PDB file of C-alpha atoms (C1' of nucleotides) in Angstrom:
ATOM      1  CA  UNK A   1      72.157  12.261  11.154  1.00  0.00           C
ATOM      2  CA  UNK A   2      72.555  16.018  11.245  1.00  0.00           C
ATOM      3  CA  UNK A   3      74.331  17.462   8.312  1.00  0.00           C
ATOM      4  CA  UNK A   4      75.509  20.804   7.075  1.00  0.00           C
ATOM      5  CA  UNK A   5      74.077  21.820   3.756  1.00  0.00           C
ATOM      6  CA  UNK A   6      76.658  23.122   1.368  1.00  0.00           C
ATOM      7  CA  UNK A   7      76.395  25.976  -1.065  1.00  0.00           C
ATOM      8  CA  UNK A   8      76.579  24.944  -4.702  1.00  0.00           C
ATOM      9  CA  UNK A   9      79.868  26.852  -4.846  1.00  0.00           C
ATOM     10  CA  UNK A  10      81.336  24.615  -2.150  1.00  0.00           C
ATOM     11  CA  UNK A  11      79.911  21.294  -3.275  1.00  0.00           C
ATOM     12  CA  UNK A  12      80.634  21.497  -7.004  1.00  0.00           C
ATOM     13  CA  UNK A  13      84.453  21.769  -6.699  1.00  0.00           C
ATOM     14  CA  UNK A  14      84.498  18.831  -4.271  1.00  0.00           C
ATOM     15  CA  UNK A  15      82.442  16.726  -6.663  1.00  0.00           C
ATOM     16  CA  UNK A  16      84.615  17.761  -9.556  1.00  0.00           C
ATOM     17  CA  UNK A  17      87.675  16.526  -7.683  1.00  0.00           C
ATOM     18  CA  UNK A  18      85.949  13.218  -6.957  1.00  0.00           C
ATOM     19  CA  UNK A  19      84.627  12.982 -10.500  1.00  0.00           C
ATOM     20  CA  UNK A  20      87.869  11.499 -11.737  1.00  0.00           C
ATOM     21  CA  UNK A  21      88.580   7.771 -11.485  1.00  0.00           C
ATOM     22  CA  UNK A  22      92.066   8.264 -10.126  1.00  0.00           C
ATOM     23  CA  UNK A  23      91.114  10.753  -7.443  1.00  0.00           C
ATOM     24  CA  UNK A  24      87.966   8.869  -6.480  1.00  0.00           C
ATOM     25  CA  UNK A  25      90.042   5.731  -5.991  1.00  0.00           C
ATOM     26  CA  UNK A  26      92.509   7.681  -3.881  1.00  0.00           C
ATOM     27  CA  UNK A  27      89.693   9.029  -1.726  1.00  0.00           C
ATOM     28  CA  UNK A  28      88.265   5.521  -1.419  1.00  0.00           C
ATOM     29  CA  UNK A  29      91.623   4.186  -0.307  1.00  0.00           C
ATOM     30  CA  UNK A  30      91.761   6.833   2.408  1.00  0.00           C
ATOM     31  CA  UNK A  31      88.427   5.796   3.858  1.00  0.00           C
ATOM     32  CA  UNK A  32      90.122   3.500   6.362  1.00  0.00           C
ATOM     33  CA  UNK A  33      93.077   5.706   7.143  1.00  0.00           C
ATOM     34  CA  UNK A  34      96.187   7.207   5.680  1.00  0.00           C
ATOM     35  CA  UNK A  35      98.121   5.880   2.725  1.00  0.00           C
ATOM     36  CA  UNK A  36     101.626   6.445   1.462  1.00  0.00           C
ATOM     37  CA  UNK A  37     102.201   7.812  -2.045  1.00  0.00           C
ATOM     38  CA  UNK A  38     103.878   4.594  -3.093  1.00  0.00           C
ATOM     39  CA  UNK A  39     100.702   2.684  -2.249  1.00  0.00           C
ATOM     40  CA  UNK A  40      98.690   4.889  -4.549  1.00  0.00           C
ATOM     41  CA  UNK A  41     101.075   4.404  -7.440  1.00  0.00           C
ATOM     42  CA  UNK A  42     101.057   0.654  -6.808  1.00  0.00           C
ATOM     43  CA  UNK A  43      97.262   0.310  -6.683  1.00  0.00           C
ATOM     44  CA  UNK A  44      96.537   2.789  -9.449  1.00  0.00           C
ATOM     45  CA  UNK A  45      99.221   1.364 -11.713  1.00  0.00           C
ATOM     46  CA  UNK A  46     100.099   4.750 -13.031  1.00  0.00           C
ATOM     47  CA  UNK A  47     103.192   6.930 -13.110  1.00  0.00           C
ATOM     48  CA  UNK A  48     104.430   8.590  -9.947  1.00  0.00           C
ATOM     49  CA  UNK A  49     104.263  12.131 -11.359  1.00  0.00           C
ATOM     50  CA  UNK A  50     100.690  11.602 -12.470  1.00  0.00           C
ATOM     51  CA  UNK A  51      99.667  10.374  -9.025  1.00  0.00           C
ATOM     52  CA  UNK A  52     101.577  13.216  -7.433  1.00  0.00           C
ATOM     53  CA  UNK A  53      99.721  15.749  -9.546  1.00  0.00           C
ATOM     54  CA  UNK A  54      96.354  14.311  -8.557  1.00  0.00           C
ATOM     55  CA  UNK A  55      97.413  14.412  -4.923  1.00  0.00           C
ATOM     56  CA  UNK A  56      98.387  18.028  -5.343  1.00  0.00           C
ATOM     57  CA  UNK A  57      94.934  18.919  -6.576  1.00  0.00           C
ATOM     58  CA  UNK A  58      93.346  17.195  -3.611  1.00  0.00           C
ATOM     59  CA  UNK A  59      95.834  18.857  -1.268  1.00  0.00           C
ATOM     60  CA  UNK A  60      95.440  22.329  -2.777  1.00  0.00           C
ATOM     61  CA  UNK A  61      91.693  22.046  -2.273  1.00  0.00           C
ATOM     62  CA  UNK A  62      92.323  20.865   1.312  1.00  0.00           C
ATOM     63  CA  UNK A  63      90.357  17.707   0.676  1.00  0.00           C
ATOM     64  CA  UNK A  64      93.345  15.724   1.961  1.00  0.00           C
ATOM     65  CA  UNK A  65      96.269  16.564   4.195  1.00  0.00           C
ATOM     66  CA  UNK A  66      99.808  15.306   4.022  1.00  0.00           C
ATOM     67  CA  UNK A  67     102.108  14.046   6.700  1.00  0.00           C
ATOM     68  CA  UNK A  68     105.751  13.369   6.003  1.00  0.00           C
ATOM     69  CA  UNK A  69     107.492  10.642   7.965  1.00  0.00           C
ATOM     70  CA  UNK A  70     111.084  10.226   6.938  1.00  0.00           C
ATOM     71  CA  UNK A  71     111.296   9.840   3.202  1.00  0.00           C
ATOM     72  CA  UNK A  72     107.654   8.862   2.887  1.00  0.00           C
ATOM     73  CA  UNK A  73     104.663  11.137   2.611  1.00  0.00           C
ATOM     74  CA  UNK A  74     101.350   9.885   3.929  1.00  0.00           C
ATOM     75  CA  UNK A  75      98.030  11.322   2.922  1.00  0.00           C
ATOM     76  CA  UNK A  76      94.733  11.235   4.765  1.00  0.00           C
ATOM     77  CA  UNK A  77      91.283  12.776   4.440  1.00  0.00           C
ATOM     78  CA  UNK A  78      91.099  16.237   5.969  1.00  0.00           C
ATOM     79  CA  UNK A  79      88.229  16.089   8.447  1.00  0.00           C
ATOM     80  CA  UNK A  80      88.177  19.902   8.464  1.00  0.00           C
ATOM     81  CA  UNK A  81      87.495  20.148   4.739  1.00  0.00           C
ATOM     82  CA  UNK A  82      84.352  22.171   4.156  1.00  0.00           C
ATOM     83  CA  UNK A  83      82.744  19.336   2.221  1.00  0.00           C
ATOM     84  CA  UNK A  84      84.089  16.524   4.403  1.00  0.00           C
ATOM     85  CA  UNK A  85      80.645  15.058   5.093  1.00  0.00           C
ATOM     86  CA  UNK A  86      79.881  15.043   1.406  1.00  0.00           C
ATOM     87  CA  UNK A  87      83.186  13.308   0.673  1.00  0.00           C
ATOM     88  CA  UNK A  88      82.471  10.622   3.278  1.00  0.00           C
ATOM     89  CA  UNK A  89      79.006  10.117   1.889  1.00  0.00           C
ATOM     90  CA  UNK A  90      80.304   9.772  -1.649  1.00  0.00           C
ATOM     91  CA  UNK A  91      83.013   7.320  -0.612  1.00  0.00           C
ATOM     92  CA  UNK A  92      80.376   5.307   1.166  1.00  0.00           C
ATOM     93  CA  UNK A  93      78.560   4.778  -2.128  1.00  0.00           C
ATOM     94  CA  UNK A  94      81.647   3.368  -3.768  1.00  0.00           C
ATOM     95  CA  UNK A  95      82.975  -0.156  -3.523  1.00  0.00           C
ATOM     96  CA  UNK A  96      85.664  -0.634  -0.905  1.00  0.00           C
ATOM     97  CA  UNK A  97      89.060   0.398  -2.238  1.00  0.00           C
ATOM     98  CA  UNK A  98      90.953  -0.948   0.758  1.00  0.00           C
ATOM     99  CA  UNK A  99      90.456  -4.389  -0.777  1.00  0.00           C
ATOM    100  CA  UNK A 100      92.949  -3.457  -3.416  1.00  0.00           C
ATOM    101  CA  UNK A 101      95.505  -2.666  -0.755  1.00  0.00           C
ATOM    102  CA  UNK A 102      94.821  -5.935   1.043  1.00  0.00           C
ATOM    103  CA  UNK A 103      95.232  -7.776  -2.214  1.00  0.00           C
ATOM    104  CA  UNK A 104      98.623  -6.169  -2.720  1.00  0.00           C
ATOM    105  CA  UNK A 105      99.595  -7.161   0.783  1.00  0.00           C
ATOM    106  CA  UNK A 106      98.469 -10.737   0.222  1.00  0.00           C
ATOM    107  CA  UNK A 107     100.658 -10.907  -2.859  1.00  0.00           C
ATOM    108  CA  UNK A 108     103.567  -9.551  -0.845  1.00  0.00           C
ATOM    109  CA  UNK A 109     103.655  -6.625  -3.224  1.00  0.00           C
ATOM    110  CA  UNK A 110     102.939  -4.034  -0.606  1.00  0.00           C
ATOM    111  CA  UNK A 111     105.855  -1.702  -0.298  1.00  0.00           C
ATOM    112  CA  UNK A 112     107.215  -1.241   3.192  1.00  0.00           C
ATOM    113  CA  UNK A 113     106.923   2.365   4.278  1.00  0.00           C
ATOM    114  CA  UNK A 114     107.901   1.936   7.907  1.00  0.00           C
TER     115      UNK A 114
ATOM    116  CA  UNK B   1      69.622   2.186   4.843  1.00  0.00           C
ATOM    117  CA  UNK B   2      70.640  -0.461   2.333  1.00  0.00           C
ATOM    118  CA  UNK B   3      72.588   0.833  -0.567  1.00  0.00           C
ATOM    119  CA  UNK B   4      74.218  -0.482  -3.669  1.00  0.00           C
ATOM    120  CA  UNK B   5      77.904   0.117  -3.841  1.00  0.00           C
ATOM    121  CA  UNK B   6      79.036   1.462  -7.182  1.00  0.00           C
ATOM    122  CA  UNK B   7      82.155   0.651  -9.107  1.00  0.00           C
ATOM    123  CA  UNK B   8      84.573   3.543  -9.469  1.00  0.00           C
ATOM    124  CA  UNK B   9      83.790   3.438 -13.198  1.00  0.00           C
ATOM    125  CA  UNK B  10      80.108   4.084 -12.492  1.00  0.00           C
ATOM    126  CA  UNK B  11      80.481   6.644  -9.730  1.00  0.00           C
ATOM    127  CA  UNK B  12      83.163   8.872 -11.244  1.00  0.00           C
ATOM    128  CA  UNK B  13      81.170   9.915 -14.346  1.00  0.00           C
ATOM    129  CA  UNK B  14      78.141  10.723 -12.190  1.00  0.00           C
ATOM    130  CA  UNK B  15      80.264  12.871  -9.881  1.00  0.00           C
ATOM    131  CA  UNK B  16      81.884  14.544 -12.838  1.00  0.00           C
ATOM    132  CA  UNK B  17      78.469  15.533 -14.138  1.00  0.00           C
ATOM    133  CA  UNK B  18      77.507  16.917 -10.744  1.00  0.00           C
ATOM    134  CA  UNK B  19      80.870  18.609 -10.332  1.00  0.00           C
ATOM    135  CA  UNK B  20      79.740  21.595 -12.324  1.00  0.00           C
ATOM    136  CA  UNK B  21      77.813  24.463 -10.724  1.00  0.00           C
ATOM    137  CA  UNK B  22      75.223  24.619 -13.473  1.00  0.00           C
ATOM    138  CA  UNK B  23      74.465  20.901 -13.537  1.00  0.00           C
ATOM    139  CA  UNK B  24      74.540  20.589  -9.757  1.00  0.00           C
ATOM    140  CA  UNK B  25      71.990  23.389  -9.525  1.00  0.00           C
ATOM    141  CA  UNK B  26      69.833  21.669 -12.130  1.00  0.00           C
ATOM    142  CA  UNK B  27      69.988  18.407 -10.189  1.00  0.00           C
ATOM    143  CA  UNK B  28      69.142  20.286  -6.997  1.00  0.00           C
ATOM    144  CA  UNK B  29      66.132  21.888  -8.660  1.00  0.00           C
ATOM    145  CA  UNK B  30      64.892  18.441  -9.671  1.00  0.00           C
ATOM    146  CA  UNK B  31      64.957  17.153  -6.106  1.00  0.00           C
ATOM    147  CA  UNK B  32      61.320  18.035  -5.610  1.00  0.00           C
ATOM    148  CA  UNK B  33      60.085  17.073  -9.031  1.00  0.00           C
ATOM    149  CA  UNK B  34      60.293  17.959 -12.668  1.00  0.00           C
ATOM    150  CA  UNK B  35      61.216  21.313 -14.107  1.00  0.00           C
ATOM    151  CA  UNK B  36      60.733  22.921 -17.480  1.00  0.00           C
ATOM    152  CA  UNK B  37      63.740  24.122 -19.488  1.00  0.00           C
ATOM    153  CA  UNK B  38      62.580  27.706 -19.223  1.00  0.00           C
ATOM    154  CA  UNK B  39      62.727  27.451 -15.443  1.00  0.00           C
ATOM    155  CA  UNK B  40      66.349  26.390 -15.592  1.00  0.00           C
ATOM    156  CA  UNK B  41      67.316  29.273 -17.831  1.00  0.00           C
ATOM    157  CA  UNK B  42      65.427  31.660 -15.551  1.00  0.00           C
ATOM    158  CA  UNK B  43      67.022  30.440 -12.332  1.00  0.00           C
ATOM    159  CA  UNK B  44      70.484  29.922 -13.757  1.00  0.00           C
ATOM    160  CA  UNK B  45      70.478  33.239 -15.582  1.00  0.00           C
ATOM    161  CA  UNK B  46      72.361  31.809 -18.493  1.00  0.00           C
ATOM    162  CA  UNK B  47      71.720  31.411 -22.192  1.00  0.00           C
ATOM    163  CA  UNK B  48      69.216  28.846 -23.429  1.00  0.00           C
ATOM    164  CA  UNK B  49      71.732  26.970 -25.618  1.00  0.00           C
ATOM    165  CA  UNK B  50      74.140  26.679 -22.737  1.00  0.00           C
ATOM    166  CA  UNK B  51      71.456  25.253 -20.460  1.00  0.00           C
ATOM    167  CA  UNK B  52      70.316  22.964 -23.229  1.00  0.00           C
ATOM    168  CA  UNK B  53      73.814  21.587 -23.671  1.00  0.00           C
ATOM    169  CA  UNK B  54      74.150  20.867 -19.975  1.00  0.00           C
ATOM    170  CA  UNK B  55      70.793  19.114 -20.057  1.00  0.00           C
ATOM    171  CA  UNK B  56      71.988  17.053 -22.975  1.00  0.00           C
ATOM    172  CA  UNK B  57      74.964  15.814 -21.003  1.00  0.00           C
ATOM    173  CA  UNK B  58      72.735  14.812 -18.127  1.00  0.00           C
ATOM    174  CA  UNK B  59      70.298  13.202 -20.510  1.00  0.00           C
ATOM    175  CA  UNK B  60      72.953  11.344 -22.517  1.00  0.00           C
ATOM    176  CA  UNK B  61      74.267   9.875 -19.275  1.00  0.00           C
ATOM    177  CA  UNK B  62      70.685   8.951 -18.316  1.00  0.00           C
ATOM    178  CA  UNK B  63      70.961  10.904 -15.100  1.00  0.00           C
ATOM    179  CA  UNK B  64      67.776  12.742 -16.076  1.00  0.00           C
ATOM    180  CA  UNK B  65      64.896  11.956 -18.372  1.00  0.00           C
ATOM    181  CA  UNK B  66      62.845  14.279 -20.505  1.00  0.00           C
ATOM    182  CA  UNK B  67      59.157  14.540 -21.026  1.00  0.00           C
ATOM    183  CA  UNK B  68      57.710  16.778 -23.682  1.00  0.00           C
ATOM    184  CA  UNK B  69      54.306  18.322 -23.086  1.00  0.00           C
ATOM    185  CA  UNK B  70      53.234  20.546 -25.886  1.00  0.00           C
ATOM    186  CA  UNK B  71      55.965  23.009 -26.687  1.00  0.00           C
ATOM    187  CA  UNK B  72      57.609  22.564 -23.321  1.00  0.00           C
ATOM    188  CA  UNK B  73      60.102  19.935 -22.285  1.00  0.00           C
ATOM    189  CA  UNK B  74      60.175  18.875 -18.660  1.00  0.00           C
ATOM    190  CA  UNK B  75      63.115  17.157 -17.068  1.00  0.00           C
ATOM    191  CA  UNK B  76      63.202  14.962 -13.998  1.00  0.00           C
ATOM    192  CA  UNK B  77      65.694  12.746 -12.217  1.00  0.00           C
ATOM    193  CA  UNK B  78      65.853   9.264 -13.687  1.00  0.00           C
ATOM    194  CA  UNK B  79      65.224   6.894 -10.815  1.00  0.00           C
ATOM    195  CA  UNK B  80      66.645   4.074 -12.921  1.00  0.00           C
ATOM    196  CA  UNK B  81      70.018   5.745 -13.348  1.00  0.00           C
ATOM    197  CA  UNK B  82      72.730   3.423 -12.119  1.00  0.00           C
ATOM    198  CA  UNK B  83      74.016   6.020  -9.664  1.00  0.00           C
ATOM    199  CA  UNK B  84      70.595   7.349  -8.652  1.00  0.00           C
ATOM    200  CA  UNK B  85      71.174   6.756  -4.935  1.00  0.00           C
ATOM    201  CA  UNK B  86      74.458   8.587  -5.143  1.00  0.00           C
ATOM    202  CA  UNK B  87      72.803  11.490  -6.926  1.00  0.00           C
ATOM    203  CA  UNK B  88      70.098  11.737  -4.273  1.00  0.00           C
ATOM    204  CA  UNK B  89      72.691  11.605  -1.537  1.00  0.00           C
ATOM    205  CA  UNK B  90      74.738  14.348  -3.152  1.00  0.00           C
ATOM    206  CA  UNK B  91      71.691  16.559  -3.670  1.00  0.00           C
ATOM    207  CA  UNK B  92      70.816  16.059  -0.050  1.00  0.00           C
ATOM    208  CA  UNK B  93      74.107  17.647   0.964  1.00  0.00           C
ATOM    209  CA  UNK B  94      73.413  20.762  -1.047  1.00  0.00           C
ATOM    210  CA  UNK B  95      71.263  23.718  -0.046  1.00  0.00           C
ATOM    211  CA  UNK B  96      67.726  23.576  -1.328  1.00  0.00           C
ATOM    212  CA  UNK B  97      67.506  24.812  -4.895  1.00  0.00           C
ATOM    213  CA  UNK B  98      63.730  24.804  -4.971  1.00  0.00           C
ATOM    214  CA  UNK B  99      63.898  28.018  -2.950  1.00  0.00           C
ATOM    215  CA  UNK B 100      65.126  29.757  -6.047  1.00  0.00           C
ATOM    216  CA  UNK B 101      62.066  28.610  -7.940  1.00  0.00           C
ATOM    217  CA  UNK B 102      59.778  29.722  -5.134  1.00  0.00           C
ATOM    218  CA  UNK B 103      61.474  33.084  -5.126  1.00  0.00           C
ATOM    219  CA  UNK B 104      60.817  33.429  -8.835  1.00  0.00           C
ATOM    220  CA  UNK B 105      57.207  32.537  -8.267  1.00  0.00           C
ATOM    221  CA  UNK B 106      56.878  35.060  -5.461  1.00  0.00           C
ATOM    222  CA  UNK B 107      58.197  37.749  -7.758  1.00  0.00           C
ATOM    223  CA  UNK B 108      55.708  36.696 -10.384  1.00  0.00           C
ATOM    224  CA  UNK B 109      58.620  35.957 -12.671  1.00  0.00           C
ATOM    225  CA  UNK B 110      57.843  32.309 -13.000  1.00  0.00           C
ATOM    226  CA  UNK B 111      57.076  31.469 -16.569  1.00  0.00           C
ATOM    227  CA  UNK B 112      53.844  29.621 -17.136  1.00  0.00           C
ATOM    228  CA  UNK B 113      54.444  26.266 -18.751  1.00  0.00           C
ATOM    229  CA  UNK B 114      50.959  24.862 -18.514  1.00  0.00           C
TER     230      UNK B 114
ATOM    231  C1'  DT C   1     130.761  13.789   0.251  1.00  0.00           C
ATOM    232  C1'  DT C   2     128.242  10.856  -3.164  1.00  0.00           C
ATOM    233  C1'  DA C   3     124.591   7.798  -4.159  1.00  0.00           C
ATOM    234  C1'  DT C   4     119.924   6.132  -3.527  1.00  0.00           C
ATOM    235  C1'  DT C   5     115.072   6.365  -2.729  1.00  0.00           C
ATOM    236  C1'  DA C   6     110.690   8.905  -2.364  1.00  0.00           C
ATOM    237  C1'  DT C   7     108.196  12.601  -3.833  1.00  0.00           C
ATOM    238  C1'  DA C   8     107.252  17.068  -6.173  1.00  0.00           C
ATOM    239  C1'  DT C   9     107.401  20.259  -9.908  1.00  0.00           C
ATOM    240  C1'  DA C  10     107.813  22.047 -14.669  1.00  0.00           C
ATOM    241  C1'  DA C  11     107.159  22.010 -19.578  1.00  0.00           C
ATOM    242  C1'  DG C  12     104.868  20.262 -23.499  1.00  0.00           C
ATOM    243  C1'  DC C  13     101.090  18.236 -25.847  1.00  0.00           C
ATOM    244  C1'  DA C  14      96.643  16.195 -26.937  1.00  0.00           C
ATOM    245  C1'  DT C  15      92.065  16.103 -25.596  1.00  0.00           C
ATOM    246  C1'  DA C  16      87.985  17.724 -23.087  1.00  0.00           C
ATOM    247  C1'  DT C  17      85.058  21.313 -21.577  1.00  0.00           C
ATOM    248  C1'  DA C  18      81.934  25.280 -21.442  1.00  0.00           C
ATOM    249  C1'  DA C  19      80.518  29.370 -23.412  1.00  0.00           C
ATOM    250  C1'  DT C  20      78.836  32.140 -27.569  1.00  0.00           C
ATOM    251  C1'  DT C  21      76.519  32.884 -31.937  1.00  0.00           C
ATOM    252  C1'  DA C  22      73.913  31.206 -35.560  1.00  0.00           C
ATOM    253  C1'  DT C  23      70.693  28.005 -37.163  1.00  0.00           C
ATOM    254  C1'  DA C  24      67.501  24.053 -37.083  1.00  0.00           C
ATOM    255  C1'  DT C  25      63.481  21.623 -35.333  1.00  0.00           C
ATOM    256  C1'  DA C  26      59.072  21.071 -33.069  1.00  0.00           C
ATOM    257  C1'  DT C  27      54.821  22.706 -31.444  1.00  0.00           C
ATOM    258  C1'  DG C  28      51.060  25.890 -31.294  1.00  0.00           C
ATOM    259  C1'  DT C  29      48.232  29.685 -33.164  1.00  0.00           C
ATOM    260  C1'  DA C  30      46.278  33.109 -36.401  1.00  0.00           C
TER     261       DA C  30
ATOM    262  C1'  DT D   1      49.603  28.762 -44.888  1.00  0.00           C
ATOM    263  C1'  DA D   2      52.717  31.999 -42.117  1.00  0.00           C
ATOM    264  C1'  DC D   3      54.433  33.304 -37.729  1.00  0.00           C
ATOM    265  C1'  DA D   4      55.726  32.903 -32.865  1.00  0.00           C
ATOM    266  C1'  DT D   5      57.549  30.310 -29.040  1.00  0.00           C
ATOM    267  C1'  DA D   6      60.319  26.614 -26.903  1.00  0.00           C
ATOM    268  C1'  DT D   7      64.071  23.806 -27.343  1.00  0.00           C
ATOM    269  C1'  DA D   8      68.002  21.487 -29.646  1.00  0.00           C
ATOM    270  C1'  DT D   9      72.044  21.341 -32.392  1.00  0.00           C
ATOM    271  C1'  DA D  10      76.239  22.880 -34.802  1.00  0.00           C
ATOM    272  C1'  DA D  11      80.390  25.478 -35.315  1.00  0.00           C
ATOM    273  C1'  DT D  12      83.769  28.158 -33.163  1.00  0.00           C
ATOM    274  C1'  DT D  13      86.840  29.592 -29.627  1.00  0.00           C
ATOM    275  C1'  DA D  14      89.118  29.962 -25.228  1.00  0.00           C
ATOM    276  C1'  DT D  15      90.335  27.594 -21.309  1.00  0.00           C
ATOM    277  C1'  DA D  16      91.001  23.476 -18.451  1.00  0.00           C
ATOM    278  C1'  DT D  17      92.552  18.885 -17.834  1.00  0.00           C
ATOM    279  C1'  DG D  18      95.490  14.787 -17.558  1.00  0.00           C
ATOM    280  C1'  DC D  19      99.304  12.491 -19.155  1.00  0.00           C
ATOM    281  C1'  DT D  20     104.329  12.084 -20.388  1.00  0.00           C
ATOM    282  C1'  DT D  21     109.208  13.148 -19.962  1.00  0.00           C
ATOM    283  C1'  DA D  22     112.683  15.493 -17.688  1.00  0.00           C
ATOM    284  C1'  DT D  23     114.311  17.572 -13.674  1.00  0.00           C
ATOM    285  C1'  DA D  24     114.291  19.255  -8.862  1.00  0.00           C
ATOM    286  C1'  DT D  25     113.952  18.566  -3.911  1.00  0.00           C
ATOM    287  C1'  DA D  26     114.146  16.015   0.415  1.00  0.00           C
ATOM    288  C1'  DA D  27     115.577  12.417   3.329  1.00  0.00           C
ATOM    289  C1'  DT D  28     118.641   8.570   4.152  1.00  0.00           C
ATOM    290  C1'  DA D  29     122.642   5.622   3.736  1.00  0.00           C
ATOM    291  C1'  DA D  30     127.349   4.516   2.471  1.00  0.00           C
TER     292       DA D  30
END
DNA sequence: TTATTATATAAGCATATAATTATATATGTA
DNA sequence: TACATATATAATTATATGCTTATATAATAA
């Protein structure tokens, strides 16, 4: 697999963003596609403002992109992020976070964002 | 390639450690084998206590191990670190740091630790 | 319009982090 | 022994971080 080597200056900020349990979980949840903010708050079991502030950091760094649909905002990994390959690789070393979403769904706790 | 998936709780601290330019450079320098503290200070161009404190963090987390030989202390990646595979993968996405050592050597600036 | 829901932002606070300076420890040598 | 070199630790300080509470904005519905 060909890969682009990153400068330390590019890689370190990406790793710093992922070096937080909340943000790493968010990134893991996005592995299989976009998620709505309410899903993050549900899975992470933390306050909405706190989640929103983590999302802002990821968004400011361009690690994720947002997509508003009606009153909901969906986030997804930004495949144009300079360290996108690194992010994918990191996520791949972490246990699957989509299970948590599926679990919510199974319990009927998944909020409808459609 | 088989790999062990890490819990978020294991991966995040490792990424946090690597999410700092100084420590990421140190880890990158260790990709091809052990390095002496004086080599880190030389390459990083920062104070000895500062380097030493970064090394302590890496050591406390067991990401690296130390090996004293005479008055010199050599550090290397700890292949038994729980997130060792992740560390290797991350380092592999970063530009080669051993070039900096080679450059030092070429300039005759490499300190002799033998 | 007003009310409701989803999300974002701001302000405040407690803790964590990284650097500096000074000092301590360990090893080697005269 | 005394001194030099390599490294570690401690204390201090400035800045960054993450959370909470309160409030603002945006979209939708009544």
